[in-house]
Every structure is written in structure tokens, then in C-alpha cells.
PDB file of C-alpha atoms in Angstrom:
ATOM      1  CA  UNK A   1     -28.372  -4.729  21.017  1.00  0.00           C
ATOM      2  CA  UNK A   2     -24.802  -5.584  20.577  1.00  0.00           C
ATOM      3  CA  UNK A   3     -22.245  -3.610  18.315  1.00  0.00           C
ATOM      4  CA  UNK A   4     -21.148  -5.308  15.121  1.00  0.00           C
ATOM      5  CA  UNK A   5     -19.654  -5.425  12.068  1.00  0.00           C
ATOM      6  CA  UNK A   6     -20.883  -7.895   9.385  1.00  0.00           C
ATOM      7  CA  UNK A   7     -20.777  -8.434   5.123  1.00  0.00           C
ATOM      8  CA  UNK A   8     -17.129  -7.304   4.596  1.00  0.00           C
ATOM      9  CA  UNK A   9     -15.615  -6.849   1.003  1.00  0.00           C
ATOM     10  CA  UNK A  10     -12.008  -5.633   0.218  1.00  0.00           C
ATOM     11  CA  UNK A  11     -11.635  -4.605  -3.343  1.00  0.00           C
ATOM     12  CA  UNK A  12      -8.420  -3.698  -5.167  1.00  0.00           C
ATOM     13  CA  UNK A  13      -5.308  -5.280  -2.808  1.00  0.00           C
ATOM     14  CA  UNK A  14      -3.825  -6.350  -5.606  1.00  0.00           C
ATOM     15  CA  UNK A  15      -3.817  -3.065  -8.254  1.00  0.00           C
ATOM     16  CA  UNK A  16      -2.572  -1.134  -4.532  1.00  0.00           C
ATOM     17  CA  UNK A  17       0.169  -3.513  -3.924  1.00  0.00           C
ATOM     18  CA  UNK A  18       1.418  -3.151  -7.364  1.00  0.00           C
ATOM     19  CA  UNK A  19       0.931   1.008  -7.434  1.00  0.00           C
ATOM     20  CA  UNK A  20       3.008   1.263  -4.352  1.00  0.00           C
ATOM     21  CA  UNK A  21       5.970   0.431  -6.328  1.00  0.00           C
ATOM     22  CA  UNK A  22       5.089   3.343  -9.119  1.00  0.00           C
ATOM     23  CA  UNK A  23       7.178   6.007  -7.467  1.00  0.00           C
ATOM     24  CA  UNK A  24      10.656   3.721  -8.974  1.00  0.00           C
ATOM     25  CA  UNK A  25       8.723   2.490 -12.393  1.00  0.00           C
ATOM     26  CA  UNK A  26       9.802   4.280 -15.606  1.00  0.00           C
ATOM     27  CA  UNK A  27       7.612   1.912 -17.213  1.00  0.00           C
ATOM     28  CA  UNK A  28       3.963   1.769 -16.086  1.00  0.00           C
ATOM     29  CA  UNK A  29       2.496  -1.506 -16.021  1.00  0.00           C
ATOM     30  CA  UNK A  30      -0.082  -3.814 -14.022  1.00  0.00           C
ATOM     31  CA  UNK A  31       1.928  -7.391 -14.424  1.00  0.00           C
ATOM     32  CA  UNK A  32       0.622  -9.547 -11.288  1.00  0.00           C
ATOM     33  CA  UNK A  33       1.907  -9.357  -7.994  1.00  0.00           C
ATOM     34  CA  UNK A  34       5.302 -10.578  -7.225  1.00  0.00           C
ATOM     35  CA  UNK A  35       7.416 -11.321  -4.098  1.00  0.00           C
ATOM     36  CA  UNK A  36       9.207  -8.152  -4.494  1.00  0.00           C
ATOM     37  CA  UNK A  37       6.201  -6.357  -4.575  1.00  0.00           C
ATOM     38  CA  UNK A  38       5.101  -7.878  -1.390  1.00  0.00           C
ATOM     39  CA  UNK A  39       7.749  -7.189   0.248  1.00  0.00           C
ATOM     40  CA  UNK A  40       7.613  -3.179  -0.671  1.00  0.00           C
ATOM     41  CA  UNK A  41       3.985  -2.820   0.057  1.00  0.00           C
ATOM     42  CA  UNK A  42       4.678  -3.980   3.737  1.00  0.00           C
ATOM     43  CA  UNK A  43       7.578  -1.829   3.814  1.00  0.00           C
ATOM     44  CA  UNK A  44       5.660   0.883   3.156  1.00  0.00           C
ATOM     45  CA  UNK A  45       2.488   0.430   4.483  1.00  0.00           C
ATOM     46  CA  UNK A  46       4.379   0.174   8.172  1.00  0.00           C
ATOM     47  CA  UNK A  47       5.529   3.378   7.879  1.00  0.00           C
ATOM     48  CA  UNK A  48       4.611   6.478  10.259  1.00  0.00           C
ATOM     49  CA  UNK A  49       1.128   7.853   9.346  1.00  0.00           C
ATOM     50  CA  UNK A  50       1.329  11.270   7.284  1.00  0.00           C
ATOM     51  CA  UNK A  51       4.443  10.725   5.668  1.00  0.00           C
ATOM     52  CA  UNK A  52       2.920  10.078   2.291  1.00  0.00           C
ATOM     53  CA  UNK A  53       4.950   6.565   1.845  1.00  0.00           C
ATOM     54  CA  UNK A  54       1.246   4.607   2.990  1.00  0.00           C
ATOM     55  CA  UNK A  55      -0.504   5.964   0.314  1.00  0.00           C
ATOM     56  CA  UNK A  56      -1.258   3.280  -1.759  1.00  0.00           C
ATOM     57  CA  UNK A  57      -3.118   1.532   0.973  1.00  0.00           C
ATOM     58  CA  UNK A  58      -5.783   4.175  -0.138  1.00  0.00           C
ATOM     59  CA  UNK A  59      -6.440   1.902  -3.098  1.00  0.00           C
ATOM     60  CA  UNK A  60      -7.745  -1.308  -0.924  1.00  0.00           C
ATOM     61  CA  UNK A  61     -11.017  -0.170  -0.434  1.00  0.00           C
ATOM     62  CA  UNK A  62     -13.326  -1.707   2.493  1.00  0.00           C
ATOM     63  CA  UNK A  63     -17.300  -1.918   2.488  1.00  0.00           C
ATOM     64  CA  UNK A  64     -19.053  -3.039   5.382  1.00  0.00           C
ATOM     65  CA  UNK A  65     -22.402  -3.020   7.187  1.00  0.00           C
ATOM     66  CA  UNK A  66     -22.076  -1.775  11.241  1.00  0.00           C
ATOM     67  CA  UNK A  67     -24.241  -1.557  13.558  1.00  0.00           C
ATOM     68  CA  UNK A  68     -23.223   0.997  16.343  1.00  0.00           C
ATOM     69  CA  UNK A  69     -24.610   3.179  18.949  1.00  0.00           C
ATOM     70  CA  UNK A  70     -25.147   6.883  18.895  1.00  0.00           C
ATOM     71  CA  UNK A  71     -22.076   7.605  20.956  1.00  0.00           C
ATOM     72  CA  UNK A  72     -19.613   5.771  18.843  1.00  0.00           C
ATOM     73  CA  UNK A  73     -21.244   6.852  15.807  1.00  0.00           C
ATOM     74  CA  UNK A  74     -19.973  10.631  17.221  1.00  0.00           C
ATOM     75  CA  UNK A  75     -16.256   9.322  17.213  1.00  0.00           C
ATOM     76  CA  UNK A  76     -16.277   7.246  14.224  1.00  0.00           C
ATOM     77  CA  UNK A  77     -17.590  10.732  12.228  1.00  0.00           C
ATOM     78  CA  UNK A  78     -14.189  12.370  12.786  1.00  0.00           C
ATOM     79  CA  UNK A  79     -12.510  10.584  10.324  1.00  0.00           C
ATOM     80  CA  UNK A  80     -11.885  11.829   7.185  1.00  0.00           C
ATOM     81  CA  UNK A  81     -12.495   8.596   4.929  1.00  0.00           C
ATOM     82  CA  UNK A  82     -15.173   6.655   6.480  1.00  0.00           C
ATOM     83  CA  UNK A  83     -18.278   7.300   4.508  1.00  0.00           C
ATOM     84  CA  UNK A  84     -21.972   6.514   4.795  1.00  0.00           C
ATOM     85  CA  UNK A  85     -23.384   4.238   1.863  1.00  0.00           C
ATOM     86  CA  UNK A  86     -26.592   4.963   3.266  1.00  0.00           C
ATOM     87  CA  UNK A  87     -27.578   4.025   6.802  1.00  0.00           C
ATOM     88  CA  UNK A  88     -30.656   3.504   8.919  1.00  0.00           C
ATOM     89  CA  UNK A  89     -32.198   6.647   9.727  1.00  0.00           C
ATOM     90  CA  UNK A  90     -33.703   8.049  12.894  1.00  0.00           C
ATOM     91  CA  UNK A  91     -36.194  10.418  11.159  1.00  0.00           C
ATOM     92  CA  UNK A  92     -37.837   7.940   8.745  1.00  0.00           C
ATOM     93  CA  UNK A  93     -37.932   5.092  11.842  1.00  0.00           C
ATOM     94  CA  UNK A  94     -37.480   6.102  15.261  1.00  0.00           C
ATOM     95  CA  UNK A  95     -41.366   5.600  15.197  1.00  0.00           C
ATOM     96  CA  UNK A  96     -41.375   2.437  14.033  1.00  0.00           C
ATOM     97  CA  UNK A  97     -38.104   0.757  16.191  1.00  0.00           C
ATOM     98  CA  UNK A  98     -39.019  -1.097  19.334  1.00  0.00           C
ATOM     99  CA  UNK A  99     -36.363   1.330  20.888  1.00  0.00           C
ATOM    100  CA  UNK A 100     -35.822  -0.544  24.437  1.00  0.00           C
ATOM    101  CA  UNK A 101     -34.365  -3.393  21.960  1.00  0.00           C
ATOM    102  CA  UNK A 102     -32.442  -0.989  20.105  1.00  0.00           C
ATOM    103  CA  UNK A 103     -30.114   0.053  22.314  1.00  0.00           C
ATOM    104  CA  UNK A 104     -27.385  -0.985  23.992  1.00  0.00           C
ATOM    105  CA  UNK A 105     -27.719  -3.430  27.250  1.00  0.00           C
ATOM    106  CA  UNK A 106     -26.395  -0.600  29.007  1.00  0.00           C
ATOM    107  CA  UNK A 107     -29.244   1.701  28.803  1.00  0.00           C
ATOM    108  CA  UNK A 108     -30.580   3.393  32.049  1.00  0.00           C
ATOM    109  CA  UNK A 109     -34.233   1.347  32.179  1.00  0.00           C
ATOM    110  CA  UNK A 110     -35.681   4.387  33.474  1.00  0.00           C
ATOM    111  CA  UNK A 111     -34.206   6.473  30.718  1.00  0.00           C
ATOM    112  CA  UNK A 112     -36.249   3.757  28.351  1.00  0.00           C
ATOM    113  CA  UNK A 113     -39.697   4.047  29.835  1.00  0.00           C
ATOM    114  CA  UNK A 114     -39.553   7.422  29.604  1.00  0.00           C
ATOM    115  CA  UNK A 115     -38.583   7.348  25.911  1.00  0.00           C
ATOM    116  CA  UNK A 116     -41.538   5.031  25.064  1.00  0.00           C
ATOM    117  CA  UNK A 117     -43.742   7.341  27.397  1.00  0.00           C
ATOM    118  CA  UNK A 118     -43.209   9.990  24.610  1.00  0.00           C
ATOM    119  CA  UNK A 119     -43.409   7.745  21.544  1.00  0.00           C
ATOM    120  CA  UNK A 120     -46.783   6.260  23.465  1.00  0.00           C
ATOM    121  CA  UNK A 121     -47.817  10.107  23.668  1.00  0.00           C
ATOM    122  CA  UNK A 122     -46.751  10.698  20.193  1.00  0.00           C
ATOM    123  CA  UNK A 123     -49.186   7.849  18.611  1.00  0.00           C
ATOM    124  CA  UNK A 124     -52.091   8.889  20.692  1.00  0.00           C
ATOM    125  CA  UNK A 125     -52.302  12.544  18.902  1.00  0.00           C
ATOM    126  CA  UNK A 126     -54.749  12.863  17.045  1.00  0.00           C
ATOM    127  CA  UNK A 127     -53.158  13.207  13.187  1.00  0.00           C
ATOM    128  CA  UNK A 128     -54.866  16.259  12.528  1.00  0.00           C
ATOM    129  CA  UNK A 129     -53.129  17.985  15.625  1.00  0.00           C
ATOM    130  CA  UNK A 130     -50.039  18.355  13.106  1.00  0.00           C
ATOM    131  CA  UNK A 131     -48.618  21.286  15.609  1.00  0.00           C
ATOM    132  CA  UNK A 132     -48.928  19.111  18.515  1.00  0.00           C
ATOM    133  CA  UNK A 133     -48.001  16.287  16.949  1.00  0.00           C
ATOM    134  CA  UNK A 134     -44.669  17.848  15.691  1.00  0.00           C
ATOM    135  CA  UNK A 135     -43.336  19.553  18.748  1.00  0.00           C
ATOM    136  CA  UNK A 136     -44.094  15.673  20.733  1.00  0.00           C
ATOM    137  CA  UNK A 137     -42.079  13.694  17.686  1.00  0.00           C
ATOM    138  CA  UNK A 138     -38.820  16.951  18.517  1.00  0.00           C
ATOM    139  CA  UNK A 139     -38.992  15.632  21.662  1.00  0.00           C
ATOM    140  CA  UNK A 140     -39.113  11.709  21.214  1.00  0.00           C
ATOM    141  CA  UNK A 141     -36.106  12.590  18.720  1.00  0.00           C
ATOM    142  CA  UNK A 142     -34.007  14.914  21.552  1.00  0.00           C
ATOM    143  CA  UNK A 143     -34.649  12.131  24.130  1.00  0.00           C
ATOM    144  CA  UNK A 144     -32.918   9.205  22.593  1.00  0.00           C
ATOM    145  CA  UNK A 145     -30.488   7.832  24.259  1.00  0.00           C
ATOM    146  CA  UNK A 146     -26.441   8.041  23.064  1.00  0.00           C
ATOM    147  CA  UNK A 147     -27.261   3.882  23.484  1.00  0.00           C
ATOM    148  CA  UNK A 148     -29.586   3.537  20.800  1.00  0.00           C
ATOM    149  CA  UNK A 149     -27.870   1.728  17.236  1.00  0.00           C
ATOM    150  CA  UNK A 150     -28.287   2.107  14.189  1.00  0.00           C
ATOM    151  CA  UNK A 151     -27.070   0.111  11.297  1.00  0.00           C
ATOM    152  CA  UNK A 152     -25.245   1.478   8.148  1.00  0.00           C
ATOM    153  CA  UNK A 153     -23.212   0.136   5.165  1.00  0.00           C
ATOM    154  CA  UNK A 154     -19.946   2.438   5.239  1.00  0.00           C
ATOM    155  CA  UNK A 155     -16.908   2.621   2.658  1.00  0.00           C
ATOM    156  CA  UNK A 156     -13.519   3.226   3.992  1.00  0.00           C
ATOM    157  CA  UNK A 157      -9.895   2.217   3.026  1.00  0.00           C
ATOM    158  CA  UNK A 158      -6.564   0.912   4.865  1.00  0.00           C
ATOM    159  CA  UNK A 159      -4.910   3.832   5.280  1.00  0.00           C
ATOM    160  CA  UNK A 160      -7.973   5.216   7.030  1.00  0.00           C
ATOM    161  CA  UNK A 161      -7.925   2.118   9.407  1.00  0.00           C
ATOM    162  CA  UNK A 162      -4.441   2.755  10.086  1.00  0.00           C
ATOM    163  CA  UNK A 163      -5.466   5.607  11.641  1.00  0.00           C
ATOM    164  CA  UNK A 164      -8.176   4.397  13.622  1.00  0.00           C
ATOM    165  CA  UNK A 165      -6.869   1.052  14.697  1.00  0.00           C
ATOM    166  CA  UNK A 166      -3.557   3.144  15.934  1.00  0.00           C
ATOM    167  CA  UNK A 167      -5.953   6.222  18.149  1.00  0.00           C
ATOM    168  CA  UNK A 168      -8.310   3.475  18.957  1.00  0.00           C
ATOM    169  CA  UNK A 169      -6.913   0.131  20.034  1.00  0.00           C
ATOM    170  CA  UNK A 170      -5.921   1.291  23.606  1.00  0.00           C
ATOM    171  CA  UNK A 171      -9.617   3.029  24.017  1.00  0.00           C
ATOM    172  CA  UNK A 172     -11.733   3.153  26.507  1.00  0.00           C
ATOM    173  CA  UNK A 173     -14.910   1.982  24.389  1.00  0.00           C
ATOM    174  CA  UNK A 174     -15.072  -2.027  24.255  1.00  0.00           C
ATOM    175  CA  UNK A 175     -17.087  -1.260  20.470  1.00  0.00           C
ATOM    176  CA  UNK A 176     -13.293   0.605  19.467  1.00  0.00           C
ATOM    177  CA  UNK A 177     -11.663  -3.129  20.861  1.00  0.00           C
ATOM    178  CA  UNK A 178     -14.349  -4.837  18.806  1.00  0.00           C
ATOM    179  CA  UNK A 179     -13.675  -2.777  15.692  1.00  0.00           C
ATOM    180  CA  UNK A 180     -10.076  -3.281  16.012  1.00  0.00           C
ATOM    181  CA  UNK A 181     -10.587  -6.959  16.277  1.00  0.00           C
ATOM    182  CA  UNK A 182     -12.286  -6.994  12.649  1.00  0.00           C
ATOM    183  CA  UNK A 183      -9.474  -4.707  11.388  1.00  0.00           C
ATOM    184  CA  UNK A 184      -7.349  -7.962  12.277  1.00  0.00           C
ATOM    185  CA  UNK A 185      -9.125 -10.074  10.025  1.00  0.00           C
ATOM    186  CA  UNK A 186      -8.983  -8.323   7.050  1.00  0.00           C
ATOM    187  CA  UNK A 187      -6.901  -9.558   4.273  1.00  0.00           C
ATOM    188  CA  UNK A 188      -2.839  -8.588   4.878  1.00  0.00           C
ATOM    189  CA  UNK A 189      -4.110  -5.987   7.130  1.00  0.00           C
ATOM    190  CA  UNK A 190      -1.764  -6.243  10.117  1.00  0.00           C
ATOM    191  CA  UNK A 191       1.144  -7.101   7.286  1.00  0.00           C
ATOM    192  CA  UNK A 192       0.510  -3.712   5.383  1.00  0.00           C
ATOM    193  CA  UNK A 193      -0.323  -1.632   8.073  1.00  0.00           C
ATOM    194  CA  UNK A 194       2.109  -2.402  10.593  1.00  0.00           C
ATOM    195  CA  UNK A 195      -0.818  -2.108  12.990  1.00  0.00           C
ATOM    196  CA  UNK A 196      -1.230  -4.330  16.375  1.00  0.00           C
ATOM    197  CA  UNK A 197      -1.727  -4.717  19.634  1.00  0.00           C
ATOM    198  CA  UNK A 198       1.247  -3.894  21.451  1.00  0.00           C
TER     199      UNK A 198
END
């Protein structure tokens, strides 16, 4: 199985780009995006992370469905605005998954039989052996493999991808490369953000 990000939707660039001028307004209003407005929102939106002058790009918000294995899953937690919709889930599933074509291609093979050993074991106890049964389906759960995916539909924003595109782009992780790569396609992204490759 192969990392990815599919069914993007970016919702209020617009409404952001005209709030990041609200600091200089004595007059609140939501006329439509000019040139001059433009102009400040990529001013802005370049600047240094943490200074506060970015903060509008809080207000394009990002929804997307990812699928990703276990041990980018770990990274990707550590930010502060990327949140779960809802996601596939290893306790109402992991039963059901063919796991050897869950994970990722590089998967010890050996590390896969022995995973479906114990999901083999698991489905031949008896259901009445609930004990038995229980302490087998701990272990099927502890053995999975860091290389196993699972999908989820996440929320985030472009000040949060700021972040992330700028710790990850240079990362060791081809699925951080990948992710950056979508970043790049998102609407004014690289224009608000400031963020590329070099």
C-alpha cells in the first residue's frame, strides 16, 4: 500500500485574504478581494512562523482524506492543528483487513506471516473462550507493524502547513516529500506561505 492524499477541499481563501488586512481597517467590511489585498496576504503569509503576522492563513481551512502508515501517523500527531474527522480504526478492523496488503511494500515478509499466524490463531478460538480469545486479539494488536496504513479524513489549515512543509520538506521520510508535494498544489499555497523547496 502506497501513501496518499486524495478528495482535497480549501474553504474560506477569500474571507482570510480579506481579514489579513483587518489589523489597518477602521471600518470592517467583507467587499471582494482586490489587488491590494493580494498583495498584503502574501506579504504576510511569508513571514517567519510565530510572529503572529501569518495568522489569517488560519482561516483557509483544508479537508482531506490520507492514507498513511503507523509511523508517519506518530509524526503527523505532533502538530497542533491537524485533526482527525474520523479515521479508519484498528480496533473495529484489524480483524477484518487483509493486513499483508495493508502495509507498506516495505514490510519485513517474515514480520507479515507472523502477524497473520496470530490473526489465523485468533479466528480459530473458540468464541466462547472470551479470556483466551482476548489476550490472542492484545497480541495481534501489539504486533502490527509501524508499516501498516490506515486511512482518515483530517482538517487542518495553512498556517499549520507552514509549519509542516518548513520541518518536513528536507525529511528523511519519502511520505513527508509526498505530503509536501500536495501542499504545492493547493490553491496560492506557495504564494501565501512563502514555503518551497529551496
Amino acid at each position: 500500500m502506497d501513501f496518499k492524499i486524495g478528495k482535497t477541499e480549501v474553504f474560506g481563501l477569500d474571507s482570510a485574504i480579506k481579514a489579513s488586512g483587518n489589523p489597518m481597517r477602521t471600518e470592517f467590511n467583507r467587499e471582494p478581494v482586490d489587488e491590494k489585498d493580494l498583495k498584503r496576504a502574501v506579504a504576510l503569509g511569508a513571514t517567519k512562523g510565530g510572529e503572529g503576522h501569518d495568522n489569517f492563513l488560519k482561516g483557509i481551512v483544508v479537508e482531506f482524506d490520507i492514507t498513511a502508515p503507523l509511523y508517519w501517523w506518530k509524526q503527523a500527531q505532533r502538530y497542533h492543528f491537524f485533526e482527525y474527522v474520523s479515521s479508519q480504526s484498528t480496533m473495529h478492523c484489524l480483524l477484518k483487513f487483509d493486513i499483508s496488503s495493508q502495509c507498506v511494500n516495505e514490510t519485513n515478509p517474515e514480520i507479515l506471516k507472523i502477524v497473520e499466524r496470530i490473526k489465523d490463531e485468533y479466528n480459530a478460538i473458540p468464541e466462547e473462550n472470551k479470556d483466551e480469545k482476548y489476550k490472542k486479539w492484545r497480541e495481534l494488536v501489539a504486533s502490527t507493524p509501524c508499516g501498516f496504513c490506515l486511512g482518515a479524513t483530517m482538517v487542518t489549515n495553512y498556517q499549520q502547513l507552514k509549519t509542516m512543509y518548513n520541518q518536513r520538506k528536507l525529511h528523511k521520510l519519502v511520505e513527508w516529500h509526498t505530503f509536501c508535494d500536495w501542499c504545492d498544489t493547493l490553491p496560492h499555497f506557495n504564494e501565501f506561505t512563502g514555503c518551497n523547496r529551496g
